[in-house]
mmCIF file of C-alpha atoms in Angstrom:
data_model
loop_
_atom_site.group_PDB
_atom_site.id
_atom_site.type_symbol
_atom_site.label_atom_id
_atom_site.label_comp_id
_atom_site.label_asym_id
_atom_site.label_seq_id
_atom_site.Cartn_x
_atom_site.Cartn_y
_atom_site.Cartn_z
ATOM 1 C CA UNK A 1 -109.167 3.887 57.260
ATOM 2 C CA UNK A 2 -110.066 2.275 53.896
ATOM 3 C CA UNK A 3 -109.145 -0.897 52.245
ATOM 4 C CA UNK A 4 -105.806 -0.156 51.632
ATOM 5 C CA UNK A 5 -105.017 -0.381 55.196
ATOM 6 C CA UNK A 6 -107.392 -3.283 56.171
ATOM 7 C CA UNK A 7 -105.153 -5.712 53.718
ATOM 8 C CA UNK A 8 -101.852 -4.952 55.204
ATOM 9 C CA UNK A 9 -99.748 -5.698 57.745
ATOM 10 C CA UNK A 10 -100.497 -2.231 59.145
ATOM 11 C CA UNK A 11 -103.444 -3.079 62.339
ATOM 12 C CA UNK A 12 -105.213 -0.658 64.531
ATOM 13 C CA UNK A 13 -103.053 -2.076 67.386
ATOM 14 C CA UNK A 14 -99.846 -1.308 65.668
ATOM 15 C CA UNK A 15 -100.540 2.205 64.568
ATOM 16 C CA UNK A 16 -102.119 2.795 68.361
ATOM 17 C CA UNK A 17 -98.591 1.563 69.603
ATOM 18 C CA UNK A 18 -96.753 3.698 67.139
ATOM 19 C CA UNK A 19 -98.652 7.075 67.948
ATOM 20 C CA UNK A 20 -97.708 5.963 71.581
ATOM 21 C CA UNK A 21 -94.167 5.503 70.623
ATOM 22 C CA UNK A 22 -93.719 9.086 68.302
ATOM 23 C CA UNK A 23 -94.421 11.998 67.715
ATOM 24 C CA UNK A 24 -96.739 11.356 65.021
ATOM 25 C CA UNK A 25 -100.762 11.318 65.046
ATOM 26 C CA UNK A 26 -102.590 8.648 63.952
ATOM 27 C CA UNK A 27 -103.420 10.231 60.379
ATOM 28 C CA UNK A 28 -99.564 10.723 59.881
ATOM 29 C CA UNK A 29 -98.584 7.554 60.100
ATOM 30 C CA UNK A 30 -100.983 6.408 58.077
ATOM 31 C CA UNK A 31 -100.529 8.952 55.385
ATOM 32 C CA UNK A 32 -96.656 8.267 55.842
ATOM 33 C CA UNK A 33 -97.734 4.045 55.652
ATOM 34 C CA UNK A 34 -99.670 4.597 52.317
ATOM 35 C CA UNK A 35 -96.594 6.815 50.648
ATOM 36 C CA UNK A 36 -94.104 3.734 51.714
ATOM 37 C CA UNK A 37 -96.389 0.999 50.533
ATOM 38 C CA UNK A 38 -96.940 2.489 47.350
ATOM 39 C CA UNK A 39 -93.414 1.711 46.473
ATOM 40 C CA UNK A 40 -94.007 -2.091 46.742
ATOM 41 C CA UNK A 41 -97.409 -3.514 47.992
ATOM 42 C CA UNK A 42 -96.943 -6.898 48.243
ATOM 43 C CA UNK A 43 -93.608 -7.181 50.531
ATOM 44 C CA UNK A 44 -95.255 -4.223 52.836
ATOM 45 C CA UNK A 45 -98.300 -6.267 53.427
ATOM 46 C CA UNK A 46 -96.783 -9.492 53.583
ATOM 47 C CA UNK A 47 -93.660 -7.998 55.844
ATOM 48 C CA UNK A 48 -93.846 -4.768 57.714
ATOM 49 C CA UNK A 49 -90.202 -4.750 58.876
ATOM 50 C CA UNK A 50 -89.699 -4.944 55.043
ATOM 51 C CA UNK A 51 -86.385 -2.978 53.863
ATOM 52 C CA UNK A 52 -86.703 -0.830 50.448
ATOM 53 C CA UNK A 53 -83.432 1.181 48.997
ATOM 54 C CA UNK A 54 -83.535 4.835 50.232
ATOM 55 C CA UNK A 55 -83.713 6.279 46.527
ATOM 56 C CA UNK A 56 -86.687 4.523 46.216
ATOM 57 C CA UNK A 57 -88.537 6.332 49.230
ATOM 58 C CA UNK A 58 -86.828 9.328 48.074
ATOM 59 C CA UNK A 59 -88.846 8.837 44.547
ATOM 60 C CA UNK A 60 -92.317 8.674 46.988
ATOM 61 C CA UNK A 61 -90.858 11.115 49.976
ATOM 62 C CA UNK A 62 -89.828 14.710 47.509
ATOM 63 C CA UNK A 63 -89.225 16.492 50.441
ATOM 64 C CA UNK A 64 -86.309 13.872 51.271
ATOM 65 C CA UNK A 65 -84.828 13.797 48.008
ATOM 66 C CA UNK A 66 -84.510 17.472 47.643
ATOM 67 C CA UNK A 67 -83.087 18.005 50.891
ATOM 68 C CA UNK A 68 -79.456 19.054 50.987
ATOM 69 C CA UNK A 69 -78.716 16.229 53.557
ATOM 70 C CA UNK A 70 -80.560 13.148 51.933
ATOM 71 C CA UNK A 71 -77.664 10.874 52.798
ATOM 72 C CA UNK A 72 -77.055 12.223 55.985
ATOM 73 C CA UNK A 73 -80.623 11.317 56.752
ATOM 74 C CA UNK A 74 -80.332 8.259 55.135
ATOM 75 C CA UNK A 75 -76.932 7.540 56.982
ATOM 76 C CA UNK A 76 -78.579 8.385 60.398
ATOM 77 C CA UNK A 77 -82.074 7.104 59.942
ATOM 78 C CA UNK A 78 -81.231 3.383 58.325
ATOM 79 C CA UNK A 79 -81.667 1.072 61.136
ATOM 80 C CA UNK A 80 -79.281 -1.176 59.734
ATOM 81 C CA UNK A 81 -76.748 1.156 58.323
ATOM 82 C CA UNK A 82 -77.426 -0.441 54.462
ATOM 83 C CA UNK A 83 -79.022 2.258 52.302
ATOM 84 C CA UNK A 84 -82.482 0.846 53.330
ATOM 85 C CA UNK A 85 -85.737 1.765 55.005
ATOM 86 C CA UNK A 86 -88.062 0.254 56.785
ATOM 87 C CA UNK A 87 -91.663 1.634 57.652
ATOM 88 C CA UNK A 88 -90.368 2.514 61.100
ATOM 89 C CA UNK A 89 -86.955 3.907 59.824
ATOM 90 C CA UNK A 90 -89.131 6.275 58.297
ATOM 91 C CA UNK A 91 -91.382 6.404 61.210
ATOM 92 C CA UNK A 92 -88.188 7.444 63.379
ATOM 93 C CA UNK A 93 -87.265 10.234 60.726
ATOM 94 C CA UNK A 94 -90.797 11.949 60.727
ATOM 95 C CA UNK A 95 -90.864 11.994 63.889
ATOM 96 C CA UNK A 96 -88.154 13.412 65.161
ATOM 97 C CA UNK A 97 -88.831 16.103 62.210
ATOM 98 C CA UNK A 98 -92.775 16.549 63.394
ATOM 99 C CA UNK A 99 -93.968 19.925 65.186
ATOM 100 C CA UNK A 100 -94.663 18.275 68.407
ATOM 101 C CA UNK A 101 -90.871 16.559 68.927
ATOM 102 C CA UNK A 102 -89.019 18.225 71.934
ATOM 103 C CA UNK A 103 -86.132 20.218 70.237
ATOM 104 C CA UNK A 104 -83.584 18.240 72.592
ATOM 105 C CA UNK A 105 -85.032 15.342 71.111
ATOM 106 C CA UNK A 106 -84.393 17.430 67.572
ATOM 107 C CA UNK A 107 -80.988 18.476 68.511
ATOM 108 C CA UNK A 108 -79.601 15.035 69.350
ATOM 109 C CA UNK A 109 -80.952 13.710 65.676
ATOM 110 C CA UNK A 110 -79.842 16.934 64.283
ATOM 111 C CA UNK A 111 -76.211 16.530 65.803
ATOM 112 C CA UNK A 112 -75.739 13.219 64.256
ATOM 113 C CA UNK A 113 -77.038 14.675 60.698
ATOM 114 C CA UNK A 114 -74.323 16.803 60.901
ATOM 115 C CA UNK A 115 -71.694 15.002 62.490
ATOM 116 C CA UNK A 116 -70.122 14.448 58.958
ATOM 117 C CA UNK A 117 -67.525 12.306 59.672
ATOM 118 C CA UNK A 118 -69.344 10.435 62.560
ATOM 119 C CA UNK A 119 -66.839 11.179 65.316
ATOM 120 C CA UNK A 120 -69.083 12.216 67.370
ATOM 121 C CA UNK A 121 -67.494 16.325 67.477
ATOM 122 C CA UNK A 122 -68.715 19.007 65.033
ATOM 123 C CA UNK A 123 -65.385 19.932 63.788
ATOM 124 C CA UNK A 124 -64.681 22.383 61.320
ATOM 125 C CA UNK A 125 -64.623 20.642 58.682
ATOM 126 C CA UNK A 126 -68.280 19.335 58.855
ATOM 127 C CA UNK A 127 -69.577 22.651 59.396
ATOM 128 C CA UNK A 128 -68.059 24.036 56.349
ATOM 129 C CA UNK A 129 -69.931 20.598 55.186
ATOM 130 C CA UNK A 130 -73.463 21.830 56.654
ATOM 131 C CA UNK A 131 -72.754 25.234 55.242
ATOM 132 C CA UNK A 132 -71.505 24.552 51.594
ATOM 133 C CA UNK A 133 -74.869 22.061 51.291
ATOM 134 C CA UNK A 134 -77.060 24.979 52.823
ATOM 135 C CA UNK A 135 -75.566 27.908 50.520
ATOM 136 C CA UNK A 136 -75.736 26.152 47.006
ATOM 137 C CA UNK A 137 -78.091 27.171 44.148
ATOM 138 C CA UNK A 138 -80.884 24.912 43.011
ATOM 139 C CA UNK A 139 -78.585 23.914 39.929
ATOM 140 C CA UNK A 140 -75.443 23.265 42.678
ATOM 141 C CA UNK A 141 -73.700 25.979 42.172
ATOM 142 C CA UNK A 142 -71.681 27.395 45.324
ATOM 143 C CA UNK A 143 -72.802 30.479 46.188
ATOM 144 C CA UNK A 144 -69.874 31.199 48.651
ATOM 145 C CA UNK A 145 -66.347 31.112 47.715
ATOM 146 C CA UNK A 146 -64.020 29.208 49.804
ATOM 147 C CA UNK A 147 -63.081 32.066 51.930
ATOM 148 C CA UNK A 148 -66.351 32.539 52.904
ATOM 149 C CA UNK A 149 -66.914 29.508 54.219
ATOM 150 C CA UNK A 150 -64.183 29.116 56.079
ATOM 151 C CA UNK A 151 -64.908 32.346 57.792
ATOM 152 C CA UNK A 152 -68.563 31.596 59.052
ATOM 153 C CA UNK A 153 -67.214 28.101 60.098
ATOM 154 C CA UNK A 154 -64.657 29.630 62.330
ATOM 155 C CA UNK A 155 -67.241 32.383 63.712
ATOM 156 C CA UNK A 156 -69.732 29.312 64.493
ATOM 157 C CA UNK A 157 -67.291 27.121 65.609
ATOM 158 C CA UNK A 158 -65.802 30.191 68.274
ATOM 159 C CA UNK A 159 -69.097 30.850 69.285
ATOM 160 C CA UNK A 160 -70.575 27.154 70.079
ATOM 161 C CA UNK A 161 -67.074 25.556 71.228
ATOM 162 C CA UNK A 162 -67.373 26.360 74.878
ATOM 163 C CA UNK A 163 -64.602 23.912 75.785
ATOM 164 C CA UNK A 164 -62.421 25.594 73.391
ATOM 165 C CA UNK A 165 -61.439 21.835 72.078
ATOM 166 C CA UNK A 166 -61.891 22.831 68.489
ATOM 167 C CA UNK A 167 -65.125 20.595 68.249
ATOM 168 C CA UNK A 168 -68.356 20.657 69.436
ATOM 169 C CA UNK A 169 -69.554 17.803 71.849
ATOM 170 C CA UNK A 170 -73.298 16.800 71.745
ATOM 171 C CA UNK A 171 -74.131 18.869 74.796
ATOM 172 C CA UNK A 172 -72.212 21.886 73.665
ATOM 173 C CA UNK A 173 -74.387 21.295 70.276
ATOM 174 C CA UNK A 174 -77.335 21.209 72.156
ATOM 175 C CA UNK A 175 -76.791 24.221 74.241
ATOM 176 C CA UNK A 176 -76.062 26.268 71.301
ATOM 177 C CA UNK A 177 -79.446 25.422 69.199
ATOM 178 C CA UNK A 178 -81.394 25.859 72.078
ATOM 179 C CA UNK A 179 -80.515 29.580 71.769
ATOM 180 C CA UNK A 180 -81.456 29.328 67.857
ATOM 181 C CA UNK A 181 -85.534 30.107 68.279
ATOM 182 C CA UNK A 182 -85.874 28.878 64.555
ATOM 183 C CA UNK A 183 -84.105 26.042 64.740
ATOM 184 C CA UNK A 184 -87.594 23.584 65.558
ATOM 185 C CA UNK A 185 -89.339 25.059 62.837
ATOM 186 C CA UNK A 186 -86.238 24.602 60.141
ATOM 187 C CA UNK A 187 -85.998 20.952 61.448
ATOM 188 C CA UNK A 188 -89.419 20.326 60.179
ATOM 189 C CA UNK A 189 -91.229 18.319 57.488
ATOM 190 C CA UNK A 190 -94.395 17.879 56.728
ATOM 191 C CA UNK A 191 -96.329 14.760 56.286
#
């Protein structure tokens, strides 16, 4: 494992319990441990609960800073709701985003990503969210006009609201990205 590893707070028990408790391999969490440490050595190894502001994993983590729904994830994945991370925070998010997670394990993170306004529905309004975020240039230009969007929200939200409540519940969510076949692979990163 190398020196790096031997110094911190990061034992051969702990990452043996964590590949027990994820969906991660052994070699990802370490790679994914190494990344996070980088950003401050000595309160890592002296604290591995230790809590480090989101834009500063983002700066270590690209993939997470160029994703469309960086504070979503941070939102969701911050243990203690304060713009933080912690080693397992991040633990939680790559797993959950790993090949080998269950996609019902992916839907119910992925429901909360884009539960906007944290209601716990999909309403309208946070799929026209998901969708403006998903259809804007690299520079943040829109790419669809209001119309648009409002169009493909209403189709999606006809076609998943099965209760005809005007929102989609969690299972309802579930139900309908279990009949998306691309939907594991575009909830994906890669360590």
């Amino acid at each position: 494992m190398g020196s790096e590893i031997s110094k911190s707070s990061l034992t051969n028990d702990i990452i043996d319990d964590y590949v027990e408790l994820t969906y991660l391999t052994k070699v990802e969490i370490i790679q994914i441990y190494k990344k996070f440490r980088s950003i401050n050595e000595t309160e890592v190894d002296n604290d591995i609960q230790y809590r480090i502001r989101f834009s500063s994993v983002q700066e270590v983590f690209p993939e997470l800073k160029h994703n469309p729904f960086s504070d979503r994830l941070c939102s969701v994945f911050s243990s203690k709701k304060d713009n933080h991370f912690s080693f397992e925070d991040l633990l939680d998010l790559y797993s959950v985003f790993s090949k080998t997670c269950p996609d019902k394990v992916k839907a119910a993170w992925a429901f909360q990503v884009y539960d906007f306004n944290e209601d716990m529905q999909i309403c309208k309004e946070d799929i026209s969210e998901a969708i403006t975020r998903l259809a804007k240039h690299r520079d943040r230009r829109k790419v669809l006009d209001d119309d648009e969007i409002d169009h493909i929200s209403n189709v999606l939200l006809n076609e998943m609201d099965l209760q005809h409540t005007g929102s989609i519940g969690q299972l309802e969510f579930q139900h309908a990205i279990g009949k998306m076949s691309d939907f594991p692979y575009s909830f994906t990163l890669n360590v």
